[in-house]
Short mmCIF file of C-alpha atoms and ligand atoms in Angstrom, two decimals:
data_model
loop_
_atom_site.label_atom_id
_atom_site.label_comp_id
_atom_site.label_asym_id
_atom_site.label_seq_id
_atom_site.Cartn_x
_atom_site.Cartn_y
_atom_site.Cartn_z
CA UNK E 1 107.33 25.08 -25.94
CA UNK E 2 104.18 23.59 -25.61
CA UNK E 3 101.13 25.38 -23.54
CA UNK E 4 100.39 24.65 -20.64
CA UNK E 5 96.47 23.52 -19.87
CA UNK E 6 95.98 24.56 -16.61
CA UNK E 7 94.23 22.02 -14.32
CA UNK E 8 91.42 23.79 -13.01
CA UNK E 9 89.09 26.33 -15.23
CA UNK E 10 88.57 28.40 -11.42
CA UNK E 11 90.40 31.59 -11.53
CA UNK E 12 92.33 32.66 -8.79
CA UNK E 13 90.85 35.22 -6.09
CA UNK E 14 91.20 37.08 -2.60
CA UNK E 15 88.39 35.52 -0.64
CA UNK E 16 86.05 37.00 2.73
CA UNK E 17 84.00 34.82 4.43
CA UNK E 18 81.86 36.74 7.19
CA UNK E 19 80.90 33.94 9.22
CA UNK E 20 82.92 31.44 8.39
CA UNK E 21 81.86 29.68 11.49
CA UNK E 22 78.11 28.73 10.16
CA UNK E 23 76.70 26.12 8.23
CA UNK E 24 77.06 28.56 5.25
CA UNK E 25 80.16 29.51 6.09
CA UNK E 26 81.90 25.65 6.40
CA UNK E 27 79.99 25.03 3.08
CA UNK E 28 81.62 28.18 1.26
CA UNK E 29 85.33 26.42 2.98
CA UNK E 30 84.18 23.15 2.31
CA UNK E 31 84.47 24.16 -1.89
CA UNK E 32 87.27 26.28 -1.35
CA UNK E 33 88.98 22.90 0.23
CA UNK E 34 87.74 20.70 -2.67
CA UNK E 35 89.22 22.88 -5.67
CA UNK E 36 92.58 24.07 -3.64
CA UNK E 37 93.41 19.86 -3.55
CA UNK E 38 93.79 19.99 -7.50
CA UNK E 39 95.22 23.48 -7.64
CA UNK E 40 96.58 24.55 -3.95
CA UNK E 41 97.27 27.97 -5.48
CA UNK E 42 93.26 29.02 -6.18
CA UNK E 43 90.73 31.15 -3.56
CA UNK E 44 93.85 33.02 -1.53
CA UNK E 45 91.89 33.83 1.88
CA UNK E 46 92.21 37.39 2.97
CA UNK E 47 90.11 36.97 5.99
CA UNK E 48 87.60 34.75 8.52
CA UNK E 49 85.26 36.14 10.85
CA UNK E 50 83.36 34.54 13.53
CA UNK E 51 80.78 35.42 16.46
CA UNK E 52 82.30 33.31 19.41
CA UNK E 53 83.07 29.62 18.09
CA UNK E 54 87.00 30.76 18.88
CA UNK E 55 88.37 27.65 18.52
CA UNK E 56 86.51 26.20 15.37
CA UNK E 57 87.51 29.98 14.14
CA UNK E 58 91.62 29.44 15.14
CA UNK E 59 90.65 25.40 14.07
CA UNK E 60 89.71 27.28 10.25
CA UNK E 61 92.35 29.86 10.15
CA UNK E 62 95.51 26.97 10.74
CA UNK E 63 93.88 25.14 7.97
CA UNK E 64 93.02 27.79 5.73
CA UNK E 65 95.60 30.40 6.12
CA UNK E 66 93.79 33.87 6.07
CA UNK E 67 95.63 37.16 6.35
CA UNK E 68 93.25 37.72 8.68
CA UNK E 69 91.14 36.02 11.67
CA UNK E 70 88.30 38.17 13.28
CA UNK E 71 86.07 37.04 16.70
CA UNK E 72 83.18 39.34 17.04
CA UNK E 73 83.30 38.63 20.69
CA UNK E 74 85.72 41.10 22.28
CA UNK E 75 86.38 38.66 25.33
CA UNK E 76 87.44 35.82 23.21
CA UNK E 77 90.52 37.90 22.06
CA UNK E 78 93.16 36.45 24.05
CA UNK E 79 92.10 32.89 23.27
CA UNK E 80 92.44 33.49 19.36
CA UNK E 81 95.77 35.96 19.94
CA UNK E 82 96.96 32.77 21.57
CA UNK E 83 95.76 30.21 19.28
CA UNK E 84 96.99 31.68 16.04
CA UNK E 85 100.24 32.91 17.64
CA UNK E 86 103.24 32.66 15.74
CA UNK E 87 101.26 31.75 12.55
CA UNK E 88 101.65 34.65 10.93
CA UNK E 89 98.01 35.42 10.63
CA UNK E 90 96.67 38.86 12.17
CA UNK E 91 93.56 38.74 14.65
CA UNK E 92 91.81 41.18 15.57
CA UNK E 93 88.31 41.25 17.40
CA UNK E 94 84.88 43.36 18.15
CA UNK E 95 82.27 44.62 15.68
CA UNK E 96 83.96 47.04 14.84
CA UNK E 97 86.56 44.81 13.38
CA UNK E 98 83.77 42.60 11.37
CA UNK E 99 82.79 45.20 9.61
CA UNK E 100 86.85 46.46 8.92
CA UNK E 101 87.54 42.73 7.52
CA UNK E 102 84.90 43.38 5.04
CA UNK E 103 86.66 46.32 3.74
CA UNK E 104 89.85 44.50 3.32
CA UNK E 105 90.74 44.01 -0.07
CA UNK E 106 88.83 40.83 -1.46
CA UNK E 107 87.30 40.51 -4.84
CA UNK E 108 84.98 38.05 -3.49
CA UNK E 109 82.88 38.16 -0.51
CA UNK E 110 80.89 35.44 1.29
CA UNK E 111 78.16 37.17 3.30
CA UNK E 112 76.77 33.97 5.68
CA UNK E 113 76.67 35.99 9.35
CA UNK E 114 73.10 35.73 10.52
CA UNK E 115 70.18 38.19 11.81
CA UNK E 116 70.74 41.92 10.79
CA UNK E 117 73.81 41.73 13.09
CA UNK E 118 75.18 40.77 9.53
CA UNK E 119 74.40 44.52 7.61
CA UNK E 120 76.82 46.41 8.27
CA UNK E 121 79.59 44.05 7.42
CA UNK E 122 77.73 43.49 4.31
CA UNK E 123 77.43 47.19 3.63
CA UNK E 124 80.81 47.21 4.05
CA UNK E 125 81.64 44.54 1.68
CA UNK E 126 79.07 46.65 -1.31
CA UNK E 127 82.36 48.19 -2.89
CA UNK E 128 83.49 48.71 -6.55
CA UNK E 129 85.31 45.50 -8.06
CA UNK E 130 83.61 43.33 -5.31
CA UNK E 131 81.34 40.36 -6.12
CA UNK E 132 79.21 39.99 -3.09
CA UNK E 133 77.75 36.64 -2.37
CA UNK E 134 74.98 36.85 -0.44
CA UNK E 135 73.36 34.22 2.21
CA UNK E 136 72.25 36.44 5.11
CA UNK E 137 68.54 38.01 4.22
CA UNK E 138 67.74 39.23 7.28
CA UNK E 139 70.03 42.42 6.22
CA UNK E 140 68.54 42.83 2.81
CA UNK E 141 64.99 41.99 4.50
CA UNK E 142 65.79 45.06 7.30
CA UNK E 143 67.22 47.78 4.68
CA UNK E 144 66.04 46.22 0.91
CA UNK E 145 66.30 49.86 -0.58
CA UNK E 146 69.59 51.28 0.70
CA UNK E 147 71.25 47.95 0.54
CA UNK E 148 70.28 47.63 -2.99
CA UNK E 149 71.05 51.29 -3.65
CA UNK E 150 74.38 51.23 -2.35
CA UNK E 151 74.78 47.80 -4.72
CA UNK E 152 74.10 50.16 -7.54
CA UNK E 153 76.25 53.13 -6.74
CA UNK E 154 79.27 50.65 -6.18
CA UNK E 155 78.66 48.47 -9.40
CA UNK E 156 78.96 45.72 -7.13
CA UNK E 157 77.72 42.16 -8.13
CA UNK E 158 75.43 40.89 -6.47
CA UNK E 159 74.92 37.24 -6.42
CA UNK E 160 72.00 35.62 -4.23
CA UNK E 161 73.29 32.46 -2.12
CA UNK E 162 69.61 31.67 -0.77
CA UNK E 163 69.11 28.39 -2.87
CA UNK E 164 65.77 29.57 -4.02
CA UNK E 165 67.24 33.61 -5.01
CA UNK E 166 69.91 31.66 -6.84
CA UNK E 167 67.56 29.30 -8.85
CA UNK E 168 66.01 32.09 -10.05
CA UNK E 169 68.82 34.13 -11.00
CA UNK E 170 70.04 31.54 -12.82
CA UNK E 171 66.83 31.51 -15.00
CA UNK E 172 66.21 34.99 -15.05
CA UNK E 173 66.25 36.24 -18.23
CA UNK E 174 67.20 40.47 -18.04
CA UNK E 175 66.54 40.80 -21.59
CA UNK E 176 63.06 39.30 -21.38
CA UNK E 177 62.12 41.24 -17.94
CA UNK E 178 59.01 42.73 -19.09
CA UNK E 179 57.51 39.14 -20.40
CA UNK E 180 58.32 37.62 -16.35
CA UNK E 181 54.66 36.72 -15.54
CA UNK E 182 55.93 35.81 -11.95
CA UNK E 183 58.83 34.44 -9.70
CA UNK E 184 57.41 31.58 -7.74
CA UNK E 185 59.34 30.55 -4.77
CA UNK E 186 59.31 26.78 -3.52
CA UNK E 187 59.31 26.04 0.30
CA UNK E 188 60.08 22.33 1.89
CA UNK E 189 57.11 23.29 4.40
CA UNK E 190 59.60 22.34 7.29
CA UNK E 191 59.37 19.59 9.87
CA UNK E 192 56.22 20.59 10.83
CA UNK E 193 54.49 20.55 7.65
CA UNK E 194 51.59 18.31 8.27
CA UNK E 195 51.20 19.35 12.22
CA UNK E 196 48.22 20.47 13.51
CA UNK E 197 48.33 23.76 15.81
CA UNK E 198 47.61 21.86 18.76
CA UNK E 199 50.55 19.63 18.05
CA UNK E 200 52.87 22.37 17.25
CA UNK E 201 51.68 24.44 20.66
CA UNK E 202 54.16 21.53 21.85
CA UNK E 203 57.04 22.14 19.89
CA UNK E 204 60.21 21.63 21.57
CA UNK E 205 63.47 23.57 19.70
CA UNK E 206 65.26 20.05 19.12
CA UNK E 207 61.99 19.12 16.53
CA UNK E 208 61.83 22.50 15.16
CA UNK E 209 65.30 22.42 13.54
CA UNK E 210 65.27 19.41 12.79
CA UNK E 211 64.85 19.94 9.43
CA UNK E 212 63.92 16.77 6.99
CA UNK E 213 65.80 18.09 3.78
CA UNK E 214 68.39 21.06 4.63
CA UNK E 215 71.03 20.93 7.56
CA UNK E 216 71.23 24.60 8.41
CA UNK E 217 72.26 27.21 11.48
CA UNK E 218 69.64 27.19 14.30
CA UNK E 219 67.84 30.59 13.78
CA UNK E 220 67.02 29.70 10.14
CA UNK E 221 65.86 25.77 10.94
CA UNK E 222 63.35 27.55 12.97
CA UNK E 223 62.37 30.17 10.81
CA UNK E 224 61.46 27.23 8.29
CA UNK E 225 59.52 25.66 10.74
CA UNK E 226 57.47 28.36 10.91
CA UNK E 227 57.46 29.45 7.23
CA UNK E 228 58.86 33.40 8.62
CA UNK E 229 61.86 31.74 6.29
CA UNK E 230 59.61 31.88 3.30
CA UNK E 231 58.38 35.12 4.30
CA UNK E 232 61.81 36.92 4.65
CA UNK E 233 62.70 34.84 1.19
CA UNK E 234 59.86 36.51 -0.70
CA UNK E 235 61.06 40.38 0.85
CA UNK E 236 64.50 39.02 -0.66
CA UNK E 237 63.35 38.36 -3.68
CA UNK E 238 61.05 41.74 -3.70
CA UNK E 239 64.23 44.16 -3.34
CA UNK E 240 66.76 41.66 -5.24
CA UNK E 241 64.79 41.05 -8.67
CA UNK E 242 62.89 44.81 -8.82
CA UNK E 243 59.40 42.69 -8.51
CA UNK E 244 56.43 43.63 -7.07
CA UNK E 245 54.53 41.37 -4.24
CA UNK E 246 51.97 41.00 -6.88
CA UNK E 247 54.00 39.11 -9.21
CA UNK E 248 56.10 36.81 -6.37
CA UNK E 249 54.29 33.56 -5.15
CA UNK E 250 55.10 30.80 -3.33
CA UNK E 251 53.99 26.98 -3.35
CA UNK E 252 55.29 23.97 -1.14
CA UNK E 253 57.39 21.37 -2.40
CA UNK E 254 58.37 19.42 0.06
CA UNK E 255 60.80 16.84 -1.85
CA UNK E 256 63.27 20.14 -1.90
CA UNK E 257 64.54 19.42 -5.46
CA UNK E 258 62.82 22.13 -7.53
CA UNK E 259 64.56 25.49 -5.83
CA UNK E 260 62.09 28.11 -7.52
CA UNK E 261 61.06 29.05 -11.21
CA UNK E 262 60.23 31.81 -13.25
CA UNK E 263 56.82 32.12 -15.34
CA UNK E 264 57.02 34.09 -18.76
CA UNK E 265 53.96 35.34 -20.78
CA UNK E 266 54.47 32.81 -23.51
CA UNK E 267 53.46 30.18 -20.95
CA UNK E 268 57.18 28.99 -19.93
CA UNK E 269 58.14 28.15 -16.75
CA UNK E 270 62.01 27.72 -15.94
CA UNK E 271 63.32 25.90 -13.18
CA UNK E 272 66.42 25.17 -11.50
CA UNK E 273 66.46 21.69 -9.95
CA UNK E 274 69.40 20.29 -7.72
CA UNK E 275 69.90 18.09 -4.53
CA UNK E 276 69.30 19.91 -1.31
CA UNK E 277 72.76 21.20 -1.03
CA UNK E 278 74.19 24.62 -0.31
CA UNK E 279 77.59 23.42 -2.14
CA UNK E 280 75.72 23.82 -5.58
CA UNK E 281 74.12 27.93 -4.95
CA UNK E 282 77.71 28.38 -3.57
CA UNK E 283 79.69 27.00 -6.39
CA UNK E 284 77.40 28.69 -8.90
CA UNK E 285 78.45 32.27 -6.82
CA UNK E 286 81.83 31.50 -6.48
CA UNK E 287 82.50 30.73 -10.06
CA UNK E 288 80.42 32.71 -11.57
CA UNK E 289 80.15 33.81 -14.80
CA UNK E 290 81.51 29.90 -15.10
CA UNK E 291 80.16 26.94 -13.58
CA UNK E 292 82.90 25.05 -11.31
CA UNK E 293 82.58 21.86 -9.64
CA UNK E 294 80.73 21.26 -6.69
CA UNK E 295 81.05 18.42 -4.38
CA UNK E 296 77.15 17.45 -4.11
CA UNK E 297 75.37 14.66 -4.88
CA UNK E 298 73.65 14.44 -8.42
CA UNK E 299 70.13 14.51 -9.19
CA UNK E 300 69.19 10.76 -10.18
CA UNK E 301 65.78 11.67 -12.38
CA UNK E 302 64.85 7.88 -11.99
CA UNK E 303 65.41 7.35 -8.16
CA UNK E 304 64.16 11.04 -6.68
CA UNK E 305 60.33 9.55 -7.58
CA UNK E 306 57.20 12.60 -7.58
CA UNK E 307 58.01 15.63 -7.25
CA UNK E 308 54.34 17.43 -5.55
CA UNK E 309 53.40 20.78 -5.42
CA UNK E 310 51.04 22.27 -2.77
CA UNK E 311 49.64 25.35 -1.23
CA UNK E 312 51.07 27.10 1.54
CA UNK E 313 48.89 27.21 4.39
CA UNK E 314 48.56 30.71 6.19
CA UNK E 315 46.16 29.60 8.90
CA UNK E 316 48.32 26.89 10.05
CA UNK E 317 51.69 28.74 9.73
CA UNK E 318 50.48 33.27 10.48
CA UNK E 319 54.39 34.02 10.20
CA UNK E 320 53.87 33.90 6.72
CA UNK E 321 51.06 35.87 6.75
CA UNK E 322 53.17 38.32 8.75
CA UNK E 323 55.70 38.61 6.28
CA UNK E 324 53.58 38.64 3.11
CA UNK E 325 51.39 42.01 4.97
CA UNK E 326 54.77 43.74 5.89
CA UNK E 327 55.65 43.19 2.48
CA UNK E 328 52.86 44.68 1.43
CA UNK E 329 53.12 47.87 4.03
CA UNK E 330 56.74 48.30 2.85
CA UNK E 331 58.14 51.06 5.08
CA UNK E 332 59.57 50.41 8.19
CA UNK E 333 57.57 46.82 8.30
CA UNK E 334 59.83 44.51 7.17
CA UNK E 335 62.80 46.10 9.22
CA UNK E 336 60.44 45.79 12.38
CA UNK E 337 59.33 42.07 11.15
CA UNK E 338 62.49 40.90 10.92
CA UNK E 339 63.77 42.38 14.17
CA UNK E 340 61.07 41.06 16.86
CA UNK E 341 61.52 37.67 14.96
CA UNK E 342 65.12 37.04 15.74
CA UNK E 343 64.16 38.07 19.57
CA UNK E 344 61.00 35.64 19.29
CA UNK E 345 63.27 32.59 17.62
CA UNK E 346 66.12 33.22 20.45
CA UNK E 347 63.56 32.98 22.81
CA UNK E 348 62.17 30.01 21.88
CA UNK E 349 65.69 27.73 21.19
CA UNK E 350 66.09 29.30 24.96
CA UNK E 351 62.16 27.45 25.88
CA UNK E 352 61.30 30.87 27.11
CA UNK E 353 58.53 30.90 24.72
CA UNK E 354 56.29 27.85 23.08
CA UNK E 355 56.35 27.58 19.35
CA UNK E 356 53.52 29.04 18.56
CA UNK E 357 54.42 32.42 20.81
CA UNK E 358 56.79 33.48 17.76
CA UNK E 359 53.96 34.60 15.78
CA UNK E 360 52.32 36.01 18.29
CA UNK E 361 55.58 38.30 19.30
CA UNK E 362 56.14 39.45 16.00
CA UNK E 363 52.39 40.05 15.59
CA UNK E 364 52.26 42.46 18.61
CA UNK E 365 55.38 44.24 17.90
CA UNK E 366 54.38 45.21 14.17
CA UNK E 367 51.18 46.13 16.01
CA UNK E 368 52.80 48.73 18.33
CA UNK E 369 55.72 49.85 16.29
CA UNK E 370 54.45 49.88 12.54
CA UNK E 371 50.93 51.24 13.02
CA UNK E 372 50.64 54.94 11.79
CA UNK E 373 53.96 55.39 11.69
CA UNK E 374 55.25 56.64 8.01
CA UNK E 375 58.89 56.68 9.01
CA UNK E 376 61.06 56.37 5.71
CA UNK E 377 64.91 55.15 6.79
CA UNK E 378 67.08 57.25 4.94
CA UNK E 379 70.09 55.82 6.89
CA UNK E 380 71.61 52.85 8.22
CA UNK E 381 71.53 54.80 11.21
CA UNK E 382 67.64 54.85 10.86
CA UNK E 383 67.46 51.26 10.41
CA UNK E 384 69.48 49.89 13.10
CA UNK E 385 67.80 52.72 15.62
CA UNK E 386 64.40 51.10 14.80
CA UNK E 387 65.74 47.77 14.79
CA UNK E 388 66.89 48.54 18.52
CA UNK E 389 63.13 49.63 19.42
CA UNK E 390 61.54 46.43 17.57
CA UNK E 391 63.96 44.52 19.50
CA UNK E 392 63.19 45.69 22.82
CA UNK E 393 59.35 46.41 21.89
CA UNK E 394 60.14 42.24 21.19
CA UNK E 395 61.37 41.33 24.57
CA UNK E 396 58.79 43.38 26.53
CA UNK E 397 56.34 41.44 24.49
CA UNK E 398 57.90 38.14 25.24
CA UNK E 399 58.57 38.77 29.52
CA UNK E 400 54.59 39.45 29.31
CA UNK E 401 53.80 36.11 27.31
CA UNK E 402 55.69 33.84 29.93
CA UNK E 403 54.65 36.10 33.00
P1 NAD A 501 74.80 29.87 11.40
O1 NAD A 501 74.12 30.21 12.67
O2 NAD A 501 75.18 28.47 11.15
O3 NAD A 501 76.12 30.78 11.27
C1 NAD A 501 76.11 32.14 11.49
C2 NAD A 501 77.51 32.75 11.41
O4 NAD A 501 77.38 34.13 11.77
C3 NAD A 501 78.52 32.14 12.36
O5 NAD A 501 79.79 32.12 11.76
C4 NAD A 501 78.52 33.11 13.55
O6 NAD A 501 79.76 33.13 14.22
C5 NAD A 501 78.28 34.42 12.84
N1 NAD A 501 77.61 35.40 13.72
C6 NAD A 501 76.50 35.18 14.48
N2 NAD A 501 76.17 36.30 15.15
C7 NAD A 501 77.07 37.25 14.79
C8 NAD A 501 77.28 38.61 15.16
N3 NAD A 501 76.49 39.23 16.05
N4 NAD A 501 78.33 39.27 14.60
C9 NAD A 501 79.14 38.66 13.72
N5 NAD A 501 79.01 37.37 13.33
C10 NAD A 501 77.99 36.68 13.86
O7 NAD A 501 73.88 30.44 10.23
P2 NAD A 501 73.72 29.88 8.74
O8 NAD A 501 72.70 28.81 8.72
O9 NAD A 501 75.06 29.62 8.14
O10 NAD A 501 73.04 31.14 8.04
C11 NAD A 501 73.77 32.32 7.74
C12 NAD A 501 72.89 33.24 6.90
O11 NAD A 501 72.65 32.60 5.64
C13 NAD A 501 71.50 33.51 7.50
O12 NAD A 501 71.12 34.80 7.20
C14 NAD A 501 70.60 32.50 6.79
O13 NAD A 501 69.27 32.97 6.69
C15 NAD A 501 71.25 32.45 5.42
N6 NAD A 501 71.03 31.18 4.70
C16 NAD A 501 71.48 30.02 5.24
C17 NAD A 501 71.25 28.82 4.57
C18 NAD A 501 71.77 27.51 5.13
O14 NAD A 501 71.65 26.49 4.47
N7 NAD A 501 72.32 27.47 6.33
C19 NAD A 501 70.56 28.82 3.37
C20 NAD A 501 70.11 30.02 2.85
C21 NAD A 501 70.36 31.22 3.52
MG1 MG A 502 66.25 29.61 1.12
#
């Protein structure tokens, strides 16, 4: 009997997506849709979680089939229960039941929720025989060591989403660890690249994420406009590649096609180059150790035209500068940073705060809750105790910048 070639090289696999919802999230579904219309039997879902979006969620689950369907909001319950009734699928809803659909049995998991809201599902996810692909920073940003700690004790793998964390894992070279030089981390500079201060004092939330290369969720379009993206990016890369802040850089490029590089002693640098697209960083996790096919445009080398490369400018844009100091502290900085920036952000897609008030929030809150304090978080506990206090050190310092 002759053999049969099967269609697609993707093997089969129990899928999580935690936030399925998000811009991440529809991109992971958007693949999984794409390679189950040439082999409907690939990616099985075990479950879907959401925040609130209950009806996109119930939308996702008809079409995808989970096990499982999970609204973080506890008083969207009914309307799901209701939705998905007599599909089959189970729902279930609260925090509580986030972080439980992480622990279902999956052998891939999408983590794309966003803020530190997102760590302990992800914790949860960290478990032997797991690959973990990982968008949301924020949680690695608040608790780098024990997240990367409890990576190790699981044998999970870890595989960055972030485009930039995933150009440079792909030309990481283990073996040849000792001759990296430096990681260098491209940025876009964001839509307000070429502002002035004056003109970004003006900023309204609708130009802030309007991002001119990457259509993203709303927190992180305005984390790029203020380059605190760049910042959390380089704390990423800190805790996920083992390198110190001395050997991680950053330069703009705002044509968005370069996604970071690696230096080596011998005078190499390796890039990874792609179109803007969060299909390709996805595919490369989701297939990985092979490379499947990804819906997303191709580089044309003729038609992109220059490629420049400039400096980031910390005057113009002190989020970075508050990122790239925490770094430096280490501690209990980033974990504060991180914190009394997602209050500052909300506040300002709310217009209780002007643009340029988000670096001022986050600068007075490091102030009063970092300062002297050599608190080492030995817990998660620890972490999301502090993050608490940051958060409500954030708002006090927001009600008094409006008042
Ligand atoms: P998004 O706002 O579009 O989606 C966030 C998802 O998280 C939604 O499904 C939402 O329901 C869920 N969520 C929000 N709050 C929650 C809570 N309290 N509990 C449980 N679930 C909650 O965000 P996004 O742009 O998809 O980004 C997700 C993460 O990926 C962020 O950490 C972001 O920094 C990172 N990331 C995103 C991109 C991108 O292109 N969008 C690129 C790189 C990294
Ligand atoms: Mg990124």
């Amino acid at each position: 009997m002759a053999e049969v070639t099967p269609r697609v090289s993707v093997p089969p696999r129990r899928i999580s997506i935690l936030g399925a919802t998000g811009s991440v999230g529809a991109s992971t579904l958007d693949l999984i849709a794409h390679h189950r219309s040439r082999d409907s039997g690939c990616f099985e879902i075990e479950a879907l979680t959401a925040q609130s979006r209950v009806a996109e969620l119930a939308g996702l689950a008809m079409r995808f089939r989970p096990r499982l369907a999970v609204i973080g909001d506890p008083s969207r319950y009914g309307e799901l229960k209701a939705a998905l009734a007599g599909t089959g699928i189970e729902t279930a809803a609260g925090a509580m039941a986030v972080e439980e659909a992480a622990l279902r049995p999956a052998d891939w998991i999408m983590a794309a929720i966003v803020g530190t809201a997102g760590l302990r599902p992800a914790m949860a996810a960290l478990r032997p025989g797991v690959t973990l692909a990982l968008a949301n920073k924020e949680c690695l940003v608040s608790a780098g060591p024990l997240f990367m700690a409890r990576v190790a004790e699981a044998g999970v793998r870890l595989l960055p989403v972030d485009s930039e964390h995933n150009a440079i894992f792909q030309v990481f070279e283990p073996a040849n660890r000792a001759a990296i030089d430096r990681l260098i981390l491209t940025a876009s500079g964001g839509p307000f690249r070429t502002w002035t201060r004056e003109q970004m004092r003006a900023a309204t939330p609708e130009q802030a994420v309007a991002h001119p290369r990457w259509s993203m969720g709303m927190k992180i379009s305005v984390d790029s406009a203020t380059l605190m993206n760049k910042g959390l990016e380089l704390i990423e890369a800190h805790y996920l590649f083992d390198m110190p802040p001395s050997q991680l850089d950053i330069v703009v490029h705002p044509q968005s096609i370069v996604h970071s590089l690696v230096s080596y002693k011998d005078g190499s640098v390796l890039a990874q180059m792609a179109s803007p697209d969060m299909r390709t960083p996805i595919a490369y996790a989701l297939g990985y150790p092979q490379r499947i096919e990804a819906p997303a445009p191709r580089l044309d080398l003729i038609a992109m035209g220059a490629l420049t490369f400039e400096k980031a400018d910390l005057a113009r844009f002190p989020c970075l500068a508050l990122a790239e100091a925490s770094l430096k502290e280490g501690g209990i900085a980033p974990t504060v940073l991180t914190a009394a920036n997602e209050i500052a952000v909300a506040a300002f897609l709310k217009r209780r705060l002007g643009f340029l008030d988000i670096s001022h929030v986050v600068e007075e809150v490091m102030t009063r809750c970092v300062s002297g304090r050599p608190l080492t978080l030995t817990t998660i506990e620890d972490v999301l105790s502090l993050d608490r206090e940051a958060r409500s050190c954030a708002e006090e310092s927001a009600k008094a910048l409006v008042s």
